Tab-separated table of C-alpha atoms in Angstrom:
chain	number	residue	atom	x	y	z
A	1	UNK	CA	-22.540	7.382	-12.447
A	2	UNK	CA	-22.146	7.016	-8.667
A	3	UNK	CA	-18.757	4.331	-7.829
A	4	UNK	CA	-18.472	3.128	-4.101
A	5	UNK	CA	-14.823	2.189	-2.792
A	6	UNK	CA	-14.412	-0.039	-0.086
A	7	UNK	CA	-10.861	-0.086	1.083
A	8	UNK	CA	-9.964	-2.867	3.327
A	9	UNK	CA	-6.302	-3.766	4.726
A	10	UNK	CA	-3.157	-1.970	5.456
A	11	UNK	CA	-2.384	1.444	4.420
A	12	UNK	CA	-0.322	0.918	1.559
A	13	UNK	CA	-3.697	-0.543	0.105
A	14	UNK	CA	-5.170	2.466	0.775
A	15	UNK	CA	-2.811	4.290	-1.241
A	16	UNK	CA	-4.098	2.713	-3.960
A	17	UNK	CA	-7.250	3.249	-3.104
A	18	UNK	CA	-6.726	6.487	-3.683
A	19	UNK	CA	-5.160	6.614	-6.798
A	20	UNK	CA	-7.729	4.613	-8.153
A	21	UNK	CA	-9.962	6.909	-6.694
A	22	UNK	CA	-8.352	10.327	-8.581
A	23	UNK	CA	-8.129	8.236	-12.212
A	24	UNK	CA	-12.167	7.899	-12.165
A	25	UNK	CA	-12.706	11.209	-11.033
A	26	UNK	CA	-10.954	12.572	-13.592
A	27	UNK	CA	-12.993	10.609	-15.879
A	28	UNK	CA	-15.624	11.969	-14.437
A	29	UNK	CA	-17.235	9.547	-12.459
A	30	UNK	CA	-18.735	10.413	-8.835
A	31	UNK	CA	-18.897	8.516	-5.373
A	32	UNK	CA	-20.900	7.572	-2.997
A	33	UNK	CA	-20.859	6.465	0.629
A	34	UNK	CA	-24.242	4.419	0.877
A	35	UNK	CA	-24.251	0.911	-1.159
A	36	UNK	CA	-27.915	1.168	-1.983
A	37	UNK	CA	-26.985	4.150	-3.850
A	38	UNK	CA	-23.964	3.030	-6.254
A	39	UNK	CA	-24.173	1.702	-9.975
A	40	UNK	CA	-20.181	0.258	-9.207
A	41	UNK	CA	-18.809	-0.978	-6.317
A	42	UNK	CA	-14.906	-1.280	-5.954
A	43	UNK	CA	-13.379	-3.471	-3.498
A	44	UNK	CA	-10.246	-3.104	-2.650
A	45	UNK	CA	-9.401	-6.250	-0.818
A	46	UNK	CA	-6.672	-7.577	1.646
A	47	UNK	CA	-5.583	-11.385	2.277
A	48	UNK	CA	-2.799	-11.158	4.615
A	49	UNK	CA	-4.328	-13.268	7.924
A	50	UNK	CA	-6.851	-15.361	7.573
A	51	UNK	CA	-9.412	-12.442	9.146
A	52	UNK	CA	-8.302	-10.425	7.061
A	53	UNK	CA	-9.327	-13.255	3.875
A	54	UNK	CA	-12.085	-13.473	5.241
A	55	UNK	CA	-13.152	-10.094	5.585
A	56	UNK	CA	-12.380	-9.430	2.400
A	57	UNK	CA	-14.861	-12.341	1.208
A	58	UNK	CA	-17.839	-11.968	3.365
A	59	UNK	CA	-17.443	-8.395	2.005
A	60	UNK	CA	-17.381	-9.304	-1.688
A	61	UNK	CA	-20.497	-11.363	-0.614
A	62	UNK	CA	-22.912	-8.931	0.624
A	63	UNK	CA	-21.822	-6.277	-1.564
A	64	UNK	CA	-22.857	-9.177	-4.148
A	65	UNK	CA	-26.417	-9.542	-2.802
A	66	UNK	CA	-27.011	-6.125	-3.960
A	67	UNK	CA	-26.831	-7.251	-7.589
A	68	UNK	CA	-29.988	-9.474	-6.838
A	69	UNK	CA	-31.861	-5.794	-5.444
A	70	UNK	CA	-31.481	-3.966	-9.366
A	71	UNK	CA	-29.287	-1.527	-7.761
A	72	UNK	CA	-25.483	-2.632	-8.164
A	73	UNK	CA	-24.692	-3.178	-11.842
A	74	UNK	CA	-20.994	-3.889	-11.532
A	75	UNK	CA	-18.967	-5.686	-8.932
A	76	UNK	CA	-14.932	-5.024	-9.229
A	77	UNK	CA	-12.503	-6.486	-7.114
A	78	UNK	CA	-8.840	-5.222	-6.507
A	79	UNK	CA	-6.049	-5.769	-4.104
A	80	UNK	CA	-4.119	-8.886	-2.444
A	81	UNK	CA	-7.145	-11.225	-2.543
A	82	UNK	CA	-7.858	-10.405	-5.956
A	83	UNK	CA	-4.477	-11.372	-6.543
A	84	UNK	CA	-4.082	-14.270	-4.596
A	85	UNK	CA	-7.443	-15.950	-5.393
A	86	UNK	CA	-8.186	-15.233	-8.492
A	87	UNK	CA	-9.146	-17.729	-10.460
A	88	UNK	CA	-11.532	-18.781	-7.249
A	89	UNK	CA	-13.007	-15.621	-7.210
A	90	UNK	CA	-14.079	-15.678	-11.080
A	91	UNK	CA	-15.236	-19.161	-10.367
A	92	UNK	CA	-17.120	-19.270	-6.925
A	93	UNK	CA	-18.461	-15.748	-7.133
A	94	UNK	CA	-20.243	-14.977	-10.529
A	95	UNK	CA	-21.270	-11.943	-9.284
A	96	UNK	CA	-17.834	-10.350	-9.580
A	97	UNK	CA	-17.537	-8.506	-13.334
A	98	UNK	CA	-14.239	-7.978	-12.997
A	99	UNK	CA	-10.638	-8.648	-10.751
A	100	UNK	CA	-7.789	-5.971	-11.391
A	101	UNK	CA	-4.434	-7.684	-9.759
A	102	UNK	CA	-2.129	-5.784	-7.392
A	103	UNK	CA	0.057	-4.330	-10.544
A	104	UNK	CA	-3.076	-3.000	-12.783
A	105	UNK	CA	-4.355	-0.297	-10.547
A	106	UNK	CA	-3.519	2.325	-13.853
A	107	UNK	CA	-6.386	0.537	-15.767
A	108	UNK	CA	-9.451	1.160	-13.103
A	109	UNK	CA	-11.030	3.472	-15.145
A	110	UNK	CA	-11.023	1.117	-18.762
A	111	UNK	CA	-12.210	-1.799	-16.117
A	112	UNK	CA	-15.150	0.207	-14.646
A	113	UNK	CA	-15.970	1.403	-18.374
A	114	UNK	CA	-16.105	-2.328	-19.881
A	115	UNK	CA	-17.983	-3.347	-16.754
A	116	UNK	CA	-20.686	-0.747	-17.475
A	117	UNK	CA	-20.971	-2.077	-20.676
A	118	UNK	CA	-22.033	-5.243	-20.184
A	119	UNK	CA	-18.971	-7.217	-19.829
A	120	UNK	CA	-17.814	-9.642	-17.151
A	121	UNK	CA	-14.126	-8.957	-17.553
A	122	UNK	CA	-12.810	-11.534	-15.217
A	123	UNK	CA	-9.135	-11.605	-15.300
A	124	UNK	CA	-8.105	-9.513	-18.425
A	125	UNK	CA	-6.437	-6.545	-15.954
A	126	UNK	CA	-3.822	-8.819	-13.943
A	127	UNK	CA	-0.524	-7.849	-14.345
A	128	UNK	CA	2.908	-9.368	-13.878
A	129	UNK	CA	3.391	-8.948	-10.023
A	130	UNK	CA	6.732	-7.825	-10.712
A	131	UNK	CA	5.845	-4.648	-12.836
A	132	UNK	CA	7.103	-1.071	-12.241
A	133	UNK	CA	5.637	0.445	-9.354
A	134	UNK	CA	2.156	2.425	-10.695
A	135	UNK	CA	2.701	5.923	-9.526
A	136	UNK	CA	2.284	9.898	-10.934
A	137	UNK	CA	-1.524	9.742	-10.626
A	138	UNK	CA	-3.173	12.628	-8.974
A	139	UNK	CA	-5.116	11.359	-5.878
A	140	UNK	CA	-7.895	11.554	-3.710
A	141	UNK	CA	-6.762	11.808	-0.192
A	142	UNK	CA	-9.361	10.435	2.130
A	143	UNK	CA	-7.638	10.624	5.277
A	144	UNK	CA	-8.942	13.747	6.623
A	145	UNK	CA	-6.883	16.082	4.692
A	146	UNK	CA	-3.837	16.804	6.892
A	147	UNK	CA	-2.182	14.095	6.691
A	148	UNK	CA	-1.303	11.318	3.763
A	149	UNK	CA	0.405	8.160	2.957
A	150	UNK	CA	3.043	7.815	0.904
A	151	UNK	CA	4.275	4.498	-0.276
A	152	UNK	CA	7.833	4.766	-1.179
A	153	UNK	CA	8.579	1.108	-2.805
A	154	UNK	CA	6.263	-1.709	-4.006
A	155	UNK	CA	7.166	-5.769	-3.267
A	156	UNK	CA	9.425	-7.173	-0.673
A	157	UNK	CA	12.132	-9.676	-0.978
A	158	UNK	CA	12.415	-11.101	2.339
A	159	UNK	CA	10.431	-14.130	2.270
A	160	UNK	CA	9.799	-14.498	5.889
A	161	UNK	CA	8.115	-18.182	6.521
A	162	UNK	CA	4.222	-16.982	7.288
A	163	UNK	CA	4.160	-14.392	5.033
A	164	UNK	CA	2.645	-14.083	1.885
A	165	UNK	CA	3.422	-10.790	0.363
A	166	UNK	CA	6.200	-11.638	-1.908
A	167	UNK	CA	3.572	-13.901	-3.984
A	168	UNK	CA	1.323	-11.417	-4.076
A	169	UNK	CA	2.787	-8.001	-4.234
A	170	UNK	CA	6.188	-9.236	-5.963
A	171	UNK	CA	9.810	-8.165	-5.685
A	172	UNK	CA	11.188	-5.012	-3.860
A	173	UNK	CA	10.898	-1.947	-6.645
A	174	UNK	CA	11.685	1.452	-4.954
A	175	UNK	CA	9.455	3.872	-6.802
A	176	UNK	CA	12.203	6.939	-8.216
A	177	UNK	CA	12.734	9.805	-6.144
A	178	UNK	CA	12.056	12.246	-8.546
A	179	UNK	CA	8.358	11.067	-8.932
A	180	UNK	CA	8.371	10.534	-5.197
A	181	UNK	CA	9.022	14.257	-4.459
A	182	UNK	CA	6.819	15.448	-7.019
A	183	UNK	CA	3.855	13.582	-5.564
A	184	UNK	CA	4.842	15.073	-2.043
A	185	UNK	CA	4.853	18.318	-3.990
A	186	UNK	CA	1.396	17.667	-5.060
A	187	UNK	CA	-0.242	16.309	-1.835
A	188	UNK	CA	1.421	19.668	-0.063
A	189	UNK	CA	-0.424	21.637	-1.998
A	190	UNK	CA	-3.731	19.764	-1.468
A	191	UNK	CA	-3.293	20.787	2.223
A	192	UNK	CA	-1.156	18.451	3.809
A	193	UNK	CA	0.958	18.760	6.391
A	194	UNK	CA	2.653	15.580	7.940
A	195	UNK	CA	3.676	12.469	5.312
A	196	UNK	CA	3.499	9.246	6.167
A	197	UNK	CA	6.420	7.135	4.630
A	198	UNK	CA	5.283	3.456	3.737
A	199	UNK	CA	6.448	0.265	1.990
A	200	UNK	CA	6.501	-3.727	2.535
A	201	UNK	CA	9.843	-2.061	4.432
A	202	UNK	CA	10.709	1.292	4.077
A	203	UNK	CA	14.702	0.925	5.037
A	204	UNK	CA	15.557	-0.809	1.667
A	205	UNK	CA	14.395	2.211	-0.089
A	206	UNK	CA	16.431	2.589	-3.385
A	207	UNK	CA	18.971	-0.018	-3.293
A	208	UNK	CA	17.450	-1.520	-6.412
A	209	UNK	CA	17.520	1.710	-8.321
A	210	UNK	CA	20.329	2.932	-6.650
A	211	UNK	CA	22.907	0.485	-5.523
A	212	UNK	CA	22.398	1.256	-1.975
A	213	UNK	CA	20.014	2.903	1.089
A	214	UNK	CA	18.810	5.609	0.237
A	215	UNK	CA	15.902	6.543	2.886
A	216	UNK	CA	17.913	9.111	4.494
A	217	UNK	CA	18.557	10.970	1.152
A	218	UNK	CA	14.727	10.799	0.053
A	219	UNK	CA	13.812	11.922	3.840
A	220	UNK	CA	16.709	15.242	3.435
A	221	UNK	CA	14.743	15.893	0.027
A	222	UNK	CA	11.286	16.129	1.394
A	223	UNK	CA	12.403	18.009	4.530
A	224	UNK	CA	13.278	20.901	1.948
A	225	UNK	CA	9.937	20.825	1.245
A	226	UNK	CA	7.954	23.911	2.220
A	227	UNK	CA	4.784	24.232	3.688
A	228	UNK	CA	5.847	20.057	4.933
A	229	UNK	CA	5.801	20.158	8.630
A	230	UNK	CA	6.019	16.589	9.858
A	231	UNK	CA	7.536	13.158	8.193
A	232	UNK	CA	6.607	9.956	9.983
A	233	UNK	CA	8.187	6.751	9.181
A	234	UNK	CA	6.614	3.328	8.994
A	235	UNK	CA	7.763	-0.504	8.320
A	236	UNK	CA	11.378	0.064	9.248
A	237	UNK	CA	13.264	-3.538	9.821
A	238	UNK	CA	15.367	-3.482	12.722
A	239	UNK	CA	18.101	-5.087	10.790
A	240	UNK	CA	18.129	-2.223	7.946
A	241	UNK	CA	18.056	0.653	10.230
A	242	UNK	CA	21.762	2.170	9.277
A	243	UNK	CA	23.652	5.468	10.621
A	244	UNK	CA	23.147	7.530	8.397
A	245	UNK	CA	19.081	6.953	8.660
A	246	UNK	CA	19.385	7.239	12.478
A	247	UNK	CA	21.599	10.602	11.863
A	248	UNK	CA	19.190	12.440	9.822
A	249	UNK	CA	16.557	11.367	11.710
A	250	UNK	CA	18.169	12.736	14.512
A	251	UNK	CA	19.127	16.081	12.729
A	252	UNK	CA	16.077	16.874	10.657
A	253	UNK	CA	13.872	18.603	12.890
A	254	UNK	CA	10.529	17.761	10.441
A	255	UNK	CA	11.108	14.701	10.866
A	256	UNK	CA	9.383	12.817	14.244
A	257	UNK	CA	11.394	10.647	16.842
A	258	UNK	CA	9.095	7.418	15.696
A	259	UNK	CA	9.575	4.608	14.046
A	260	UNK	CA	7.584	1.784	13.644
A	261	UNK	CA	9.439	-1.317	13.548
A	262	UNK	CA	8.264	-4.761	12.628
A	263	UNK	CA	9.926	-6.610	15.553
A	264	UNK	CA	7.234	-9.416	15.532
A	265	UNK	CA	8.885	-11.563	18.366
A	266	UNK	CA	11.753	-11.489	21.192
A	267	UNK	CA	12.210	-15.491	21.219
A	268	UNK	CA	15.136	-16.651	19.121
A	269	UNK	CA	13.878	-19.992	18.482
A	270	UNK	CA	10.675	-18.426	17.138
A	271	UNK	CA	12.330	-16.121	14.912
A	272	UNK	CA	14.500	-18.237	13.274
A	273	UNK	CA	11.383	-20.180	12.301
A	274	UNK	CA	9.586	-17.294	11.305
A	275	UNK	CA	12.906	-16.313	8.905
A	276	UNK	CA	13.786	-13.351	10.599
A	277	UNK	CA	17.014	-11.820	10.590
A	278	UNK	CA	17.475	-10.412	13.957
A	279	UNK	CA	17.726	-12.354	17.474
A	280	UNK	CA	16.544	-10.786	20.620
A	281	UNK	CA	19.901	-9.198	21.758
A	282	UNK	CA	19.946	-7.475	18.377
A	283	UNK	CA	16.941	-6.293	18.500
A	284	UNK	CA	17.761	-5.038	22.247
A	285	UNK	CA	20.913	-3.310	20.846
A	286	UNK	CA	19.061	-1.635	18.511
A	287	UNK	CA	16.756	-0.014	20.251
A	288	UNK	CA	19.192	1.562	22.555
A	289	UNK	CA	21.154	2.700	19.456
A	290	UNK	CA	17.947	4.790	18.406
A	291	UNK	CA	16.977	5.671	21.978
């Protein structure tokens, strides 16, 4: 039974992508890289701008068409549009069997079963958005082999004005650091060398588990890590960014002078609109601090 992933979006969404990815294969299934070949086709959709929605729905649409050929027998679609759009998906595209939500990547593999059965799911595998972070299953790493994502938290609960994420990918949840450095463990030993740190925002790391920051304690955990040789860290608000992050940073040597910060405009007036928390000077100050 050959399963095709497509894996549209950011990079947290291909995280799970690839978790979804080990759970078949250790049931077993196999994949495949040409559409005309696969029995299942998994998209794993995004919905964040509107290029992105629609993307993700011209996608769905031609990977539909192949239904109509005899060669596609199930149609499953996962990630924020999913989410979002759900009940228009089940109702405007018949052709989908099945639409796992944000929280239910752990049940791919009974989805993809009751597909191949005969069923047309529809929405049984969507999950309260604000469930525990799925994590602890053993992936497939299809970024080349050297290097690998890592999302560190799930949700965000900034509720910025054009964003969407909250609604779709629910409150902030840190995932523990135990299972965190465990799965770093793991992808080490698969061959990788440099770990990419990822979230909605990566600074706010464990203040829900752990009454307060605690990026710069994960980050002094991994570095201890051996055969780990670079940490890069991604989605870090400019208003989070505390000493203690900025010192280890600074005295870890595994861990790379970037950050990438979500900055999004210098115009007061336009960030206050957006519902950002920082004003231009801040964001100015900043800067220098990590300079």
């Amino acid at each position: 039974m050959k399963i095709l992933f497509i894996s549209l979006g950011c990079d947290k969404n291909l995280v799970d992508t690839e978790m979804m990815l080990g759970q078949l294969s250790q049931e077993g299934f196999t994949f495949t890289d040409d559409e005309t070949e696969a029995e299942v086709i998994v998209i794993n959709t995004c919905c964040f701008i509107n290029d992105a929605k629609e993307e993700s729905i011209n996608t769905i649409l031609e990977m539909a068409e192949l239904k109509k050929q005899g060669t596609l027998k199930a149609l499953v679609v996962t990630g924020c549009l999913a989410q979002r759009y759900k009940e228009e998906i089940q109702t405007e595209i018949p052709e989908v069997d099945c639409i796992l939500g944000t929280t239910a990547i752990d049940q791919i593999v009974d989805a993809v079963k009751e597909v191949l059965s005969g069923q047309r799911v529809g929405l049984k595998h969507i999950e309260n958005i604000n469930r525990e972070p799925v994590y602890g299953q053993k992936r497939i790493v299809t970024t080349g082999g050297h290097y690998a994502y890592m999302k560190i938290a799930e949700g965000c609960d900034k509720h910025c004005t054009y964003c969407i994420i909250p609604k779709i990918r629910g409150t902030y949840r840190s995932v523990p650091m135990e299972e965190l450095l465990e799965e770093a463990k793991y992808l080490v030993s698969q061959g990788v060398k440099e770990l990419i740190l990822v979230a909605q925002e990566t600074t706010l790391y464990g203040v829900d588990l752990y009454g307060e920051k605690s990026l710069h304690k994960l980050l002094r955990e991994l570095c201890k890590i051996h055969g780990l040789y670079w940490i890069r860290i991604q989605y870090c608000y400019p208003e989070e960014i505390y000493d203690e992050l900025i010192q280890t940073i600074a005295e870890e040597p595994k861990i790379c002078h970037y950050l990438d910060l979500p900055i999004q405009h210098c115009n007061d007036a336009i960030l206050k609109r957006m519902g950002r928390r920082t004003n231009k000077q801040q964001l100015i100050d900043k800067i220098e601090q990590l300079r």
